[in-house]
PDB file of C-alpha atoms in Angstrom:
ATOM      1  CA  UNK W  58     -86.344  -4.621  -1.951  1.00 92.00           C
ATOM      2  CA  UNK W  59     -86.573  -7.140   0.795  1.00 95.00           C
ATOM      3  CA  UNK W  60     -84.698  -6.972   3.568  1.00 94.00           C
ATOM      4  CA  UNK W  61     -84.321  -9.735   5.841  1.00 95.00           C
ATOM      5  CA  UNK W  62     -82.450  -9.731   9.706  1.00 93.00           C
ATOM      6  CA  UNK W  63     -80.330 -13.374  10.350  1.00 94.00           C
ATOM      7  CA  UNK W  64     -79.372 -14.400  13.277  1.00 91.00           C
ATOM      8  CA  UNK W  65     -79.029 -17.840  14.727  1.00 92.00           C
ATOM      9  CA  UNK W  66     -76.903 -20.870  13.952  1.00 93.00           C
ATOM     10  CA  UNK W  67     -76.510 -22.283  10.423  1.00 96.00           C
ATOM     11  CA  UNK W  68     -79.958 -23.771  10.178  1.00 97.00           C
ATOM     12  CA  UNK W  69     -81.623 -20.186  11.317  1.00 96.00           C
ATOM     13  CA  UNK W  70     -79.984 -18.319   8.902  1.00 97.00           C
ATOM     14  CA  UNK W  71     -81.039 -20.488   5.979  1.00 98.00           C
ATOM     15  CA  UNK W  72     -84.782 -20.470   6.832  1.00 98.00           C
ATOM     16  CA  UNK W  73     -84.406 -16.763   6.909  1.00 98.00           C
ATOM     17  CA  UNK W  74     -82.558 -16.507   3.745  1.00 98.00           C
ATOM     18  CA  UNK W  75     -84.900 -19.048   2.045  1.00 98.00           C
ATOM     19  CA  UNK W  76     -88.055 -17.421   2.686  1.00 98.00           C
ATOM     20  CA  UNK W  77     -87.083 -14.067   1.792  1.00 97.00           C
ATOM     21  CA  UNK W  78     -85.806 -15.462  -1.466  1.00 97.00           C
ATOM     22  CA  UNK W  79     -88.725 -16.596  -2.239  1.00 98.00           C
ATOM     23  CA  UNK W  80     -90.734 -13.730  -1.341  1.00 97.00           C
ATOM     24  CA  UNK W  81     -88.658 -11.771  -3.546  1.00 96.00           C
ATOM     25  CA  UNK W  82     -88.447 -14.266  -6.528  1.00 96.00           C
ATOM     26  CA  UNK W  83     -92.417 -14.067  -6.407  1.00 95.00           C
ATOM     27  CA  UNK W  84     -92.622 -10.076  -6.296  1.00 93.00           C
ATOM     28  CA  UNK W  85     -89.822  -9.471  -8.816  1.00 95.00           C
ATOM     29  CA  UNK W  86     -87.336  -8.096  -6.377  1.00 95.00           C
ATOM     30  CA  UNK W  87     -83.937  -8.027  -4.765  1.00 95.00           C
ATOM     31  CA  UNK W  88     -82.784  -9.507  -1.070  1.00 95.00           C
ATOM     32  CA  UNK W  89     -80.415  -7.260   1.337  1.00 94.00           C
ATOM     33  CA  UNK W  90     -79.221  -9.512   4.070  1.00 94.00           C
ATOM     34  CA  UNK W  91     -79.028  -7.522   7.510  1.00 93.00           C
ATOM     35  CA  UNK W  92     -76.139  -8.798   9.891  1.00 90.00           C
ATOM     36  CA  UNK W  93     -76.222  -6.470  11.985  1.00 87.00           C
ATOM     37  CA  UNK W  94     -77.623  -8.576  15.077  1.00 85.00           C
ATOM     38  CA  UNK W  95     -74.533 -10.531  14.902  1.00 86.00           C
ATOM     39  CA  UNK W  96     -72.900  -7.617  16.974  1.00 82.00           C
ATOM     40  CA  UNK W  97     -74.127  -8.237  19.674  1.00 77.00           C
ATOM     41  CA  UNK W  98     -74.529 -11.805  19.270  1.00 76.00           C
ATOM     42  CA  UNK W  99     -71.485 -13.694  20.346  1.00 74.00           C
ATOM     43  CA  UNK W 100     -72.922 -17.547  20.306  1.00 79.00           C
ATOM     44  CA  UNK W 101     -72.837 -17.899  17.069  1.00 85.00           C
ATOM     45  CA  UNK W 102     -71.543 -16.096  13.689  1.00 92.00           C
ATOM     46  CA  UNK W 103     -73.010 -15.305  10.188  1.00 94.00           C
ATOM     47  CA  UNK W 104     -72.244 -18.385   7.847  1.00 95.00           C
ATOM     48  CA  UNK W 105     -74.198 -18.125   4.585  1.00 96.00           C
ATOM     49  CA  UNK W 106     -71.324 -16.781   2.972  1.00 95.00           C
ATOM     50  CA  UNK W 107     -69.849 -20.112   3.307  1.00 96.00           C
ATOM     51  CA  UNK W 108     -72.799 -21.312   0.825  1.00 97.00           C
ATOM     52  CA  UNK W 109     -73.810 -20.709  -2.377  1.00 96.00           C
ATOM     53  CA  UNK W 110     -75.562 -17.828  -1.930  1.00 96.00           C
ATOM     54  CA  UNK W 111     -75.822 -14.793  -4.721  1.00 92.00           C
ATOM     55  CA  UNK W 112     -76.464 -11.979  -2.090  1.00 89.00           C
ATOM     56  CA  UNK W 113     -72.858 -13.549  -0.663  1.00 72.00           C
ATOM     57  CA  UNK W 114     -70.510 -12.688  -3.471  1.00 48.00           C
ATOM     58  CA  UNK W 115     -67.783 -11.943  -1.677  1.00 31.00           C
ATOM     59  CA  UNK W 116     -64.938 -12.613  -3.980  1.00 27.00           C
ATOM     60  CA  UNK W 117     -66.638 -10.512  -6.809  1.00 25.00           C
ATOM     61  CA  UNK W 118     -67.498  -7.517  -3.466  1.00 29.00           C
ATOM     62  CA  UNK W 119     -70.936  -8.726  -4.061  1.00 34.00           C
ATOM     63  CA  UNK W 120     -71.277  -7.433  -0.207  1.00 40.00           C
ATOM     64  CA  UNK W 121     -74.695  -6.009   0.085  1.00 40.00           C
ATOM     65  CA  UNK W 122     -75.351  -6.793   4.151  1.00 39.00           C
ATOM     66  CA  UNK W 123     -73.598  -2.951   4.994  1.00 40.00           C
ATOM     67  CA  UNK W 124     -76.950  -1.547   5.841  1.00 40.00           C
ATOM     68  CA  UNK W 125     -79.110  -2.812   8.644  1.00 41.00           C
ATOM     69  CA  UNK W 126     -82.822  -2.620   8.357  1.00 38.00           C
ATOM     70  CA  UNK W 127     -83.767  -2.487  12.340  1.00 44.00           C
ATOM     71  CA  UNK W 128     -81.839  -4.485  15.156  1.00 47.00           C
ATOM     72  CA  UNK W 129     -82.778  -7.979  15.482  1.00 48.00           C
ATOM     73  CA  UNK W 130     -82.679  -7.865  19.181  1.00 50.00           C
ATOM     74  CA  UNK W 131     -85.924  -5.130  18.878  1.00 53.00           C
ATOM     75  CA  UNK W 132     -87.635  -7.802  17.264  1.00 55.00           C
ATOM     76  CA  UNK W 133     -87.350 -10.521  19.723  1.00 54.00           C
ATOM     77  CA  UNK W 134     -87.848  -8.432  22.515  1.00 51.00           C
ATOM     78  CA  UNK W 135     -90.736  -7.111  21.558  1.00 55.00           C
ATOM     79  CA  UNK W 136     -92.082 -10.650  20.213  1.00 56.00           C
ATOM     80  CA  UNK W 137     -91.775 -11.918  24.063  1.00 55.00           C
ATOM     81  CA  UNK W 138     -93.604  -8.691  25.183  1.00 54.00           C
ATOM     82  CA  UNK W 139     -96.651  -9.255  22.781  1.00 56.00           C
ATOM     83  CA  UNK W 140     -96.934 -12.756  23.823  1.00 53.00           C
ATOM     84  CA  UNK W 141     -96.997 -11.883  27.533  1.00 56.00           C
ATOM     85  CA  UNK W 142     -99.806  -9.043  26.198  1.00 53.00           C
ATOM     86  CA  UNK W 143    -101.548 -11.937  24.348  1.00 57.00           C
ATOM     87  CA  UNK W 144    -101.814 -14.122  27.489  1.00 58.00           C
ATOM     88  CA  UNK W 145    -103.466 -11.236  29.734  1.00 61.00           C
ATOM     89  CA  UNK W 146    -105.863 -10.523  26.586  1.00 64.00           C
ATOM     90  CA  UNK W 147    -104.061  -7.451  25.954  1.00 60.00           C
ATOM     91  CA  UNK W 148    -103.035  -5.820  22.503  1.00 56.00           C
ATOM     92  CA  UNK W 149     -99.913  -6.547  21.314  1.00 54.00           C
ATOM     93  CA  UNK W 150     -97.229  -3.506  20.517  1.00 50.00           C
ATOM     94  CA  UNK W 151     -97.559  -2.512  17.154  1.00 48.00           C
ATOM     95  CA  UNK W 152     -94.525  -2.994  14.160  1.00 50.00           C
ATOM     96  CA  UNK W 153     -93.186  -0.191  11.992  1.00 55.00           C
ATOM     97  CA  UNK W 154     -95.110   0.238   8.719  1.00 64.00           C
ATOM     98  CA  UNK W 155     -92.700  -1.804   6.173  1.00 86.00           C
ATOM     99  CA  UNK W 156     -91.988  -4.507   9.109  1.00 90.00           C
ATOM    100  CA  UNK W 157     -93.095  -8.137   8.800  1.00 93.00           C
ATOM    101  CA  UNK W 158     -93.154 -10.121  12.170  1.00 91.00           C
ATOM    102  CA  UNK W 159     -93.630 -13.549  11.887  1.00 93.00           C
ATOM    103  CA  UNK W 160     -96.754 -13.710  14.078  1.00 90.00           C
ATOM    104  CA  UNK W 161     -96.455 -17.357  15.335  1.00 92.00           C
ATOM    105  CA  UNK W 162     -94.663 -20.220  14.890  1.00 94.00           C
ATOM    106  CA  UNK W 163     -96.636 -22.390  11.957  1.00 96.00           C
ATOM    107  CA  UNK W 164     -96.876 -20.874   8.282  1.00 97.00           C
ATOM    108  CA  UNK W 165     -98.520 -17.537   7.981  1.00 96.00           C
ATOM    109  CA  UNK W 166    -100.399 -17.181   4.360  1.00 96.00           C
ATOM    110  CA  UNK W 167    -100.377 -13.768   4.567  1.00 95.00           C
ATOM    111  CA  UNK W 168     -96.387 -13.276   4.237  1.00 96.00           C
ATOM    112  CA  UNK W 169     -96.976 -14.393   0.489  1.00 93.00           C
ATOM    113  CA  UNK W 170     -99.303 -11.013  -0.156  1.00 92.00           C
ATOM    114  CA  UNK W 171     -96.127  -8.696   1.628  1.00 94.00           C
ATOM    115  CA  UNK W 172     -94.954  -6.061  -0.349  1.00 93.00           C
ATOM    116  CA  UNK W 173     -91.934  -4.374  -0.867  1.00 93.00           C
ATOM    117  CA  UNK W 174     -89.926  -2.385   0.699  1.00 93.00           C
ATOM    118  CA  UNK W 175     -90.326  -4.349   3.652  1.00 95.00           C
ATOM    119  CA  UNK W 176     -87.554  -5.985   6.202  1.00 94.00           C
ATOM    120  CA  UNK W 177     -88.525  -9.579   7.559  1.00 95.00           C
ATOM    121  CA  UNK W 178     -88.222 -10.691  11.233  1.00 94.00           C
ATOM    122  CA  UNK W 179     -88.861 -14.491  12.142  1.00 94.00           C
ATOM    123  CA  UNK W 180     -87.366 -17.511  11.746  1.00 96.00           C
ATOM    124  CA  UNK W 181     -89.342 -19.455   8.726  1.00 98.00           C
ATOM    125  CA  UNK W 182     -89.186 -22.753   9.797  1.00 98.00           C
ATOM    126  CA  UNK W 183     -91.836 -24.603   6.951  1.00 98.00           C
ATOM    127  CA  UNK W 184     -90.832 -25.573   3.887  1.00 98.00           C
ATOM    128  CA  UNK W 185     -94.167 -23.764   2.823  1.00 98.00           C
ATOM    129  CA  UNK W 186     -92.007 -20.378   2.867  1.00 98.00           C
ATOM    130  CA  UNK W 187     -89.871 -21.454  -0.084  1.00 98.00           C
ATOM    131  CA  UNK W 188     -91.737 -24.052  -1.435  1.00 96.00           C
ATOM    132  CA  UNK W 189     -91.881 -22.278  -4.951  1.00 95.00           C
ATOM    133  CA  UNK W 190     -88.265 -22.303  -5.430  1.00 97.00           C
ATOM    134  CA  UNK W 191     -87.043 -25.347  -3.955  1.00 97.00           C
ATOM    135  CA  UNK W 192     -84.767 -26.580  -6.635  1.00 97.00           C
ATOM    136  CA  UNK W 193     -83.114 -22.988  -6.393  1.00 97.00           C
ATOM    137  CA  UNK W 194     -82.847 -23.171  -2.368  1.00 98.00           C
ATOM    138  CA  UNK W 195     -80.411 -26.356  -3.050  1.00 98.00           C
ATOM    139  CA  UNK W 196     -78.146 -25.559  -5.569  1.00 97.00           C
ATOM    140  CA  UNK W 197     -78.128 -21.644  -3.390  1.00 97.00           C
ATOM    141  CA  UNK W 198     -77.501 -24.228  -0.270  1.00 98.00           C
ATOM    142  CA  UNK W 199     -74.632 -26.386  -0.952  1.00 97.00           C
ATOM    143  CA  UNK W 200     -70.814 -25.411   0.119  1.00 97.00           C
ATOM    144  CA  UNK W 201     -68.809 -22.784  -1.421  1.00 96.00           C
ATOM    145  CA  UNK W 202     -66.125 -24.195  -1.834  1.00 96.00           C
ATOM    146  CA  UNK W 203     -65.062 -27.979  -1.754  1.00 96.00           C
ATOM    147  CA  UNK W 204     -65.321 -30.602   0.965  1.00 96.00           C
ATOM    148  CA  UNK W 205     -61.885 -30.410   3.210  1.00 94.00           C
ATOM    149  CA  UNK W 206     -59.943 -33.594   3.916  1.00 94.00           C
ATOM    150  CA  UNK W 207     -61.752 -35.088   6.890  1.00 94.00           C
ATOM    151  CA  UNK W 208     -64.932 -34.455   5.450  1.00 96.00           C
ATOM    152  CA  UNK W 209     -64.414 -35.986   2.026  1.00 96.00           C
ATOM    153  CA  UNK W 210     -62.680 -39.244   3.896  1.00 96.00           C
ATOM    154  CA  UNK W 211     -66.241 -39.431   5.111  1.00 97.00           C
ATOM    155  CA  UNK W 212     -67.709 -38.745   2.082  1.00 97.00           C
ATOM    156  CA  UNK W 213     -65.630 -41.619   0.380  1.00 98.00           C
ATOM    157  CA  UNK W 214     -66.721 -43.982   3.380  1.00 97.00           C
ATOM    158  CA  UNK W 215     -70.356 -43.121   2.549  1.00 98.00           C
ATOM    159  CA  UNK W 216     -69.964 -44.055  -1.056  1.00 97.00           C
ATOM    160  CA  UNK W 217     -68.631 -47.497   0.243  1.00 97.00           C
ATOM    161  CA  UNK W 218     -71.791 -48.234   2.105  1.00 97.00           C
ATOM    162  CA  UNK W 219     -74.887 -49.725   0.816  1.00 97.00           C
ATOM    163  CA  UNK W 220     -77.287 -47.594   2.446  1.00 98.00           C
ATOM    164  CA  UNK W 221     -75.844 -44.546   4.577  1.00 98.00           C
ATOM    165  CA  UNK W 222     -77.946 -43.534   7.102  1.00 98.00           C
ATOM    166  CA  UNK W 223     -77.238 -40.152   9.163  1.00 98.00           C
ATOM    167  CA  UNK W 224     -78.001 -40.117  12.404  1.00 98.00           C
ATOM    168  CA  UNK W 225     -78.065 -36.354  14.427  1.00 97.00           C
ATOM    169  CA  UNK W 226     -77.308 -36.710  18.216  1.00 96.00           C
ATOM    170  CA  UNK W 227     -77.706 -32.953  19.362  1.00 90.00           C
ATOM    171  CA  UNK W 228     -76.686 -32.237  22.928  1.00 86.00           C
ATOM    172  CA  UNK W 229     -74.340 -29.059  23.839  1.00 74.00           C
ATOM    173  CA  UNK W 230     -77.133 -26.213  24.765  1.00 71.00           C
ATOM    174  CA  UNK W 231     -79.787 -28.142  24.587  1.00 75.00           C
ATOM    175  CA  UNK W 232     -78.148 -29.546  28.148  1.00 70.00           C
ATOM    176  CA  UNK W 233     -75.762 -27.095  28.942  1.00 61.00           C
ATOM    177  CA  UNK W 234     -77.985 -24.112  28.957  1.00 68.00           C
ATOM    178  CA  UNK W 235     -81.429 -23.681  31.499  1.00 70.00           C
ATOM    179  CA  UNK W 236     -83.086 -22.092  28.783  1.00 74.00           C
ATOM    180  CA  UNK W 237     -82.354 -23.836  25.904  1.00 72.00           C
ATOM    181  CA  UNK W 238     -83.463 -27.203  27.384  1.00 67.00           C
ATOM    182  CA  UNK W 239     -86.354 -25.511  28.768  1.00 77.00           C
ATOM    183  CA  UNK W 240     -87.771 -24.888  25.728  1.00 82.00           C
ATOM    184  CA  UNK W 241     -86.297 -27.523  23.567  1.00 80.00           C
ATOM    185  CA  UNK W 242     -84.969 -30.776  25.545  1.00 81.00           C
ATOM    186  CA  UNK W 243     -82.511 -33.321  24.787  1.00 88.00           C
ATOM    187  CA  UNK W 244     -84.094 -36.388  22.383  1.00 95.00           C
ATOM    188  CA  UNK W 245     -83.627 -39.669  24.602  1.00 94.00           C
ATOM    189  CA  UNK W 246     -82.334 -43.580  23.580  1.00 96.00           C
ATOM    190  CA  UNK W 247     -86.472 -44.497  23.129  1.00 97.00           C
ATOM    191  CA  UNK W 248     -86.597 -41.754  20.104  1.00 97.00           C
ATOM    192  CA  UNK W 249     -83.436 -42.849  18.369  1.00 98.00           C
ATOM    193  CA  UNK W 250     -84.279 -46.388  19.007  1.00 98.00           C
ATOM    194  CA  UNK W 251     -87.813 -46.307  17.656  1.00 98.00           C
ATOM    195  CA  UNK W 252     -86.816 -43.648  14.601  1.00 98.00           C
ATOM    196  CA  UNK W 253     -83.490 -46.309  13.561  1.00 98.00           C
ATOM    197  CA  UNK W 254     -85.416 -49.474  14.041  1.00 97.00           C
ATOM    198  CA  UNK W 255     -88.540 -47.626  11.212  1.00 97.00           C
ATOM    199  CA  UNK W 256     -85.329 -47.136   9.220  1.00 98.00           C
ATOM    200  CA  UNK W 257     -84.181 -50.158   9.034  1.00 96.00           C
ATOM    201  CA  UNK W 258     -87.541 -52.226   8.459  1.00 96.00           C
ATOM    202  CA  UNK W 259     -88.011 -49.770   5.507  1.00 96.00           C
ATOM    203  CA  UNK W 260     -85.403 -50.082   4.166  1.00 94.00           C
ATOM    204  CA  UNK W 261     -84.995 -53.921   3.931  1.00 86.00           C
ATOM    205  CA  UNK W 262     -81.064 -53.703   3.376  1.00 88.00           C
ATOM    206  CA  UNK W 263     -78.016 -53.434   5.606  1.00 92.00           C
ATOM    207  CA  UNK W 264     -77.588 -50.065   6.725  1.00 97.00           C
ATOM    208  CA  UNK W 265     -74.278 -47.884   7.676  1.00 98.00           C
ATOM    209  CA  UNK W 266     -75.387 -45.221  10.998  1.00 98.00           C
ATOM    210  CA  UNK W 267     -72.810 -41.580  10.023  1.00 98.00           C
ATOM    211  CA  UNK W 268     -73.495 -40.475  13.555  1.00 98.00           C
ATOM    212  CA  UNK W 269     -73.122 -36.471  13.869  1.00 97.00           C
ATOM    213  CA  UNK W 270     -73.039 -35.160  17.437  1.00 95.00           C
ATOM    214  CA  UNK W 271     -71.255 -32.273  19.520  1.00 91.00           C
ATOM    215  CA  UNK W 272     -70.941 -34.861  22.306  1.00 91.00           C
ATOM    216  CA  UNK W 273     -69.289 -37.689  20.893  1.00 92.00           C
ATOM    217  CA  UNK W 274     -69.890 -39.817  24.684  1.00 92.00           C
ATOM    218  CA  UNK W 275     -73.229 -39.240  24.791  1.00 92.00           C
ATOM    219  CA  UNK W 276     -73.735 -40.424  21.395  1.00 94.00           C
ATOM    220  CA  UNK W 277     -71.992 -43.492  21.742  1.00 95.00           C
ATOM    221  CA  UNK W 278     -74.191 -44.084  24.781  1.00 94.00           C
ATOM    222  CA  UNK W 279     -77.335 -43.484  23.354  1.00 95.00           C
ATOM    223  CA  UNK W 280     -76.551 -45.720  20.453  1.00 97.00           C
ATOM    224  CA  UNK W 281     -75.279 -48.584  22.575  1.00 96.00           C
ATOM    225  CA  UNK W 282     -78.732 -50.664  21.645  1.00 96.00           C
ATOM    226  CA  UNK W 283     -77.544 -50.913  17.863  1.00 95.00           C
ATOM    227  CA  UNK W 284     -75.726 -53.595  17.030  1.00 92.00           C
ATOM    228  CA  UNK W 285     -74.895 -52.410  13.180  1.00 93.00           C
ATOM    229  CA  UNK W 286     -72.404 -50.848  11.849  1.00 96.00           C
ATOM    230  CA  UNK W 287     -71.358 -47.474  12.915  1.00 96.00           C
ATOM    231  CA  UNK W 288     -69.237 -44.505  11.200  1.00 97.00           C
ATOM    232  CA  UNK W 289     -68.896 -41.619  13.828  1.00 96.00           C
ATOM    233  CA  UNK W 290     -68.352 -38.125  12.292  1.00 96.00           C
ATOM    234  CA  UNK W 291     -66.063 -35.784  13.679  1.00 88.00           C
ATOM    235  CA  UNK W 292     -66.543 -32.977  12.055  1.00 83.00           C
ATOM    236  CA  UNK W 293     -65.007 -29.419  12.199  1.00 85.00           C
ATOM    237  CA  UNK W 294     -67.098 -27.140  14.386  1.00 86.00           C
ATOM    238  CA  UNK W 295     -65.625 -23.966  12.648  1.00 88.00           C
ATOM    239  CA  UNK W 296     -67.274 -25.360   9.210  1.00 94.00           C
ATOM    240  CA  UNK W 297     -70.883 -26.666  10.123  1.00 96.00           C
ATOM    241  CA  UNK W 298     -71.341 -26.463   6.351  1.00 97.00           C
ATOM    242  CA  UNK W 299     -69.360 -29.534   5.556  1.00 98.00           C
ATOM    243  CA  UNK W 300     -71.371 -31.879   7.942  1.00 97.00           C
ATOM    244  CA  UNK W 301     -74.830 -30.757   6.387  1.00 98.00           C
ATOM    245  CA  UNK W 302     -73.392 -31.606   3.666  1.00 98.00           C
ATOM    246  CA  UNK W 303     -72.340 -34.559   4.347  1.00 98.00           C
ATOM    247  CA  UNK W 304     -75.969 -35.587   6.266  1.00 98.00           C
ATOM    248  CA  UNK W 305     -77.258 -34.659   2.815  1.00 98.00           C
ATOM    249  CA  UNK W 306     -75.422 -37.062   1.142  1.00 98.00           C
ATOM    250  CA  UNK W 307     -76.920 -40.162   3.020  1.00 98.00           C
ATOM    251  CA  UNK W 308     -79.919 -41.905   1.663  1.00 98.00           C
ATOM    252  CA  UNK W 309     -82.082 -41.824   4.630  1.00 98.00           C
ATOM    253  CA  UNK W 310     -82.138 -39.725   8.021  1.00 98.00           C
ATOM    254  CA  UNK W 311     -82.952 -40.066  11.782  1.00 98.00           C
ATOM    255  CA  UNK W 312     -83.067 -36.189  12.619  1.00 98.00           C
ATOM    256  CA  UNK W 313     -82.796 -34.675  15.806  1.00 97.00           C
ATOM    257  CA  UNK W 314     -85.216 -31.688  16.839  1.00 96.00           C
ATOM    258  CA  UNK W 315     -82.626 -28.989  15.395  1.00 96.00           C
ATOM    259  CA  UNK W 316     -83.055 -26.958  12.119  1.00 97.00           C
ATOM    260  CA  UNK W 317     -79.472 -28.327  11.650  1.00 97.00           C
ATOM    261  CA  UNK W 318     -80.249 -31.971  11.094  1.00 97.00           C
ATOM    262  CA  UNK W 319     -83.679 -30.356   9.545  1.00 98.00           C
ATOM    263  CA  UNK W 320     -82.006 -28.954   6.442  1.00 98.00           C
ATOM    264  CA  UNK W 321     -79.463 -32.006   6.567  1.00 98.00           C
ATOM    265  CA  UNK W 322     -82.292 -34.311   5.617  1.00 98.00           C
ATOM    266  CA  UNK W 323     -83.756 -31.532   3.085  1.00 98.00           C
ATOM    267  CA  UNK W 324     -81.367 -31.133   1.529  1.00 98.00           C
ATOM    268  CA  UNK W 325     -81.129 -34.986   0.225  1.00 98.00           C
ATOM    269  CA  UNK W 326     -83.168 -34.129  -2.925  1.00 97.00           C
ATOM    270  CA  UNK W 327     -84.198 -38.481  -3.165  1.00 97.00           C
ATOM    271  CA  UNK W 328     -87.664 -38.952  -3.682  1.00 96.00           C
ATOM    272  CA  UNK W 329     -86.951 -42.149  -2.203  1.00 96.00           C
ATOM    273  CA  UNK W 330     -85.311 -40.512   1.189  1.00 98.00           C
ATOM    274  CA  UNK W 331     -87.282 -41.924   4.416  1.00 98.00           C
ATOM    275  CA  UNK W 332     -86.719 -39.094   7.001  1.00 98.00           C
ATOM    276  CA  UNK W 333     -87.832 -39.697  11.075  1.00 98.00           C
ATOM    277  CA  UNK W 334     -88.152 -36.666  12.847  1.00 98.00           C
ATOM    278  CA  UNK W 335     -89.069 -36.241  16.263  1.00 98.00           C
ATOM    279  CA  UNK W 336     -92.937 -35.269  17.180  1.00 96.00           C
ATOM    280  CA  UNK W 337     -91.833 -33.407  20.253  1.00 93.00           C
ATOM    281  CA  UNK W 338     -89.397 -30.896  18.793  1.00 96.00           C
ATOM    282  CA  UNK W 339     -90.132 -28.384  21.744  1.00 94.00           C
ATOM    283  CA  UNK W 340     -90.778 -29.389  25.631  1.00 90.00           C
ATOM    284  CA  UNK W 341     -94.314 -30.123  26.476  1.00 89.00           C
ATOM    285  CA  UNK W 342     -94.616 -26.756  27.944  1.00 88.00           C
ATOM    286  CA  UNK W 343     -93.322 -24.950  24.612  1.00 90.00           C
ATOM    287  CA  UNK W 344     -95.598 -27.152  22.613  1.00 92.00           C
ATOM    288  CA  UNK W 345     -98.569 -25.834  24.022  1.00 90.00           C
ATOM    289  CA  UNK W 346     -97.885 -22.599  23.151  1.00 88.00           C
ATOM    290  CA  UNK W 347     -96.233 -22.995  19.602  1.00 92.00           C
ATOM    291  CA  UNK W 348     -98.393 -25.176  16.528  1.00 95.00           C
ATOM    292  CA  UNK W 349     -95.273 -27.134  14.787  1.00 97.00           C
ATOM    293  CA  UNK W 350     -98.046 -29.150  12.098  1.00 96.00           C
ATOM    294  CA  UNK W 351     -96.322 -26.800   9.096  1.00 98.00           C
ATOM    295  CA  UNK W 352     -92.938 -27.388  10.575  1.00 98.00           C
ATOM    296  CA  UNK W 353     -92.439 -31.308   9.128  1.00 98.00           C
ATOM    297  CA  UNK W 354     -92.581 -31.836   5.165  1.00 98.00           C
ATOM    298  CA  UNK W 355     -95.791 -34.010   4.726  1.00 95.00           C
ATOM    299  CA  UNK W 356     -93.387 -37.202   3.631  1.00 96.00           C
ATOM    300  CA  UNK W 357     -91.435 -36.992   6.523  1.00 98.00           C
ATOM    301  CA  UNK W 358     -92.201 -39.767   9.417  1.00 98.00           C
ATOM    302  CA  UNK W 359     -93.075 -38.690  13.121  1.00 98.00           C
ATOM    303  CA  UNK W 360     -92.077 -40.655  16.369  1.00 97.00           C
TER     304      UNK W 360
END
C-alpha cells in the first residue's frame, strides 16, 4: 500500500495525489490518502474529494483517509533541519524505514524503484511523477460534480470567444504574508506583458483574456497595458475546483508561478495549447537553493 500525507492548497494536494497514483499503478498497489495534517492546518482544507478521485468515494463510504501514516508537520520540520545540516556539511536526520522524503525540489529517479508499504512526504511538482498515467490523472482531475451557475455563465462566454486565453493574476499571500513573498514573490506588469504579447503573436487571431485573480484591483492594474478584450472571473473561493476548471477550458494560458494556474494549463489536454510560465517561479534567493528545470513540461514557454 502507498500511503501518501496532503497538505497544501488545491494544486499541492493534486501533485501529491498524482504521484502516488502513479507509483502505485506501476507497483500493482493501492493509495491511502493521509489528512491528518489538515488538523492542525487552518489555511487551507482538504479538497480532492471535490474531484474525481477513486480513493474519494464518499457517497459510496469509499473513505479510506481514517488512518494517518506520520504527521505531515514531522516531515517539514525535519526537511528545514536537514537543509540547515546540509549547509554546515553536516548529515542530515535520518527517515523511518518505509518513509520516502522527497529529497529536493527537481524529479528524483529513485522514487520510481520505492516499494511498498511505504508513506510519501513531498510535494511532486514535475509532471515526470505521473507521467505514465497522464490520461488517468485528467479524467481522476476534473470536478465532481457539475459547474455551478456563475461558473458555467463563464463557461458559455468562453465558448463565444474565438480564442480564450486564461490569464492567472496571483496576489493574496504571496503579498500579504513575509514569508510567502520571501520565497515566492508577486509576478510584475513586465511578465504578464511579455507572456500575453508571445500569446498573441502565436496565435495570429483575436484573443479573449478570462482573467483569474484573488485581487480583482490589482489585476485590473496590471493588465491596464492591454487594449483587448477582457472577461474577469469572479469565481467562488469556497470551490477553487470550478475555476481550474474553467482555466482548463481555454485554449492557451499565461500562468502565474502557482501550482494552481500550473494544473489549470495541464489540464487543457490540446496539443495545440501554447502555455507561458514564468522562469522565476521562486525569489532569486529561493532559486539558488531549489533546481525548478523538471518543474515546466518541455512544451511549455519560459519568460
Amino acid at each position: 500500500m502507498i500511503t501518501v500525507s496532503i497538505l497544501g492548497g488545491l494544486g499541492n494536494q493534486m501533485f501529491q495525489y498524482a504521484a502516488a497514483k502513479a507509483l502505485a499503478n506501476r507497483i500493482g498497489t493501492g493509495v491511502v490518502l493521509d489528512r491528518s495534517a489538515f488538523e492542525g492546518y487552518k489555511l487551507r482544507s482538504f479538497m480532492l474529494d471535490r474531484l474525481q478521485i477513486p480513493e474519494c468515494d464518499l457517497v459510496n463510504g469509499g473513505d479510506q483517509m481514517g488512518t494517518p501514516a506520520r504527521r505531515y508537520t514531522s516531515f517539514l520540520w525535519r526537511g528545514r533541519v536537514n537543509r540547515l545540516l546540509e549547509r554546515v556539511g553536516m548529515k542530515p536526520i535520518a527517515f523511518a524505514d518505509g518513509t520516502y522524503v522527497e529529497p529536493n525540489f527537481h524529479f528524483d529517479p529513485a522514487f520510481i524503484e520505492v516499494k511498498p508499504p511505504v508513506s510519501l512526504f513531498g510535494y511532486f511538482q514535475s509532471e515526470r511523477y505521473f507521467e505514465n498515467i497522464t490520461g488517468d490523472v485528467r479524467r481522476y482531475f476534473s470536478p465532481l460534480e457539475p459547474l455551478g451557475l456563475a461558473s458555467q455563465a463563464i463557461a458559455d462566454a468562453m465558448d463565444r470567444v474565438e480564442i480564450p486565453v486564461s490569464v492567472h493574476i496571483r496576489r493574496g499571500d504571496y503579498v500579504a504574508s513575509a514569508e510567502t513573498a520571501r520565497v515566492h514573490g508577486a509576478l510584475g506588469v513586465d511578465y504578464y506583458r511579455k507572456a500575453i504579447g508571445l500569446i498573441e503573436r502565436q496565435a495570429k487571431a483575436r484573443i479573449t483574456l478570462f482573467v483569474f485573480s484573488d485581487d480583482a484591483e490589482a489585476a485590473a492594474d496590471l493588465l491596464r497595458f492591454h487594449s483587448g478584450e477582457t472577461v474577469e472571473v469572479r469565481g467562488d473561493p469556497d470551490r477553487p475546483w470550478e475555476d481550474m476548471a474553467l482555466m482548463a477550458r481555454c485554449h492557451h494560458h499565461a500562468i502565474a508561478n502557482s501550482s494552481f494556474s500550473w494544473w489549470g494549463a495541464w489540464l487543457n489536454p490540446s496539443s495545440e495549447k501554447i502555455v507561458v510560465a514564468p522562469r522565476a517561479w521562486f525569489s532569486s534567493e529561493e532559486l539558488r537553493r531549489r533546481n525548478t528545470c523538471d518543474l515546466y513540461p518541455s512544451r511549455w514557454v519560459l519568460v
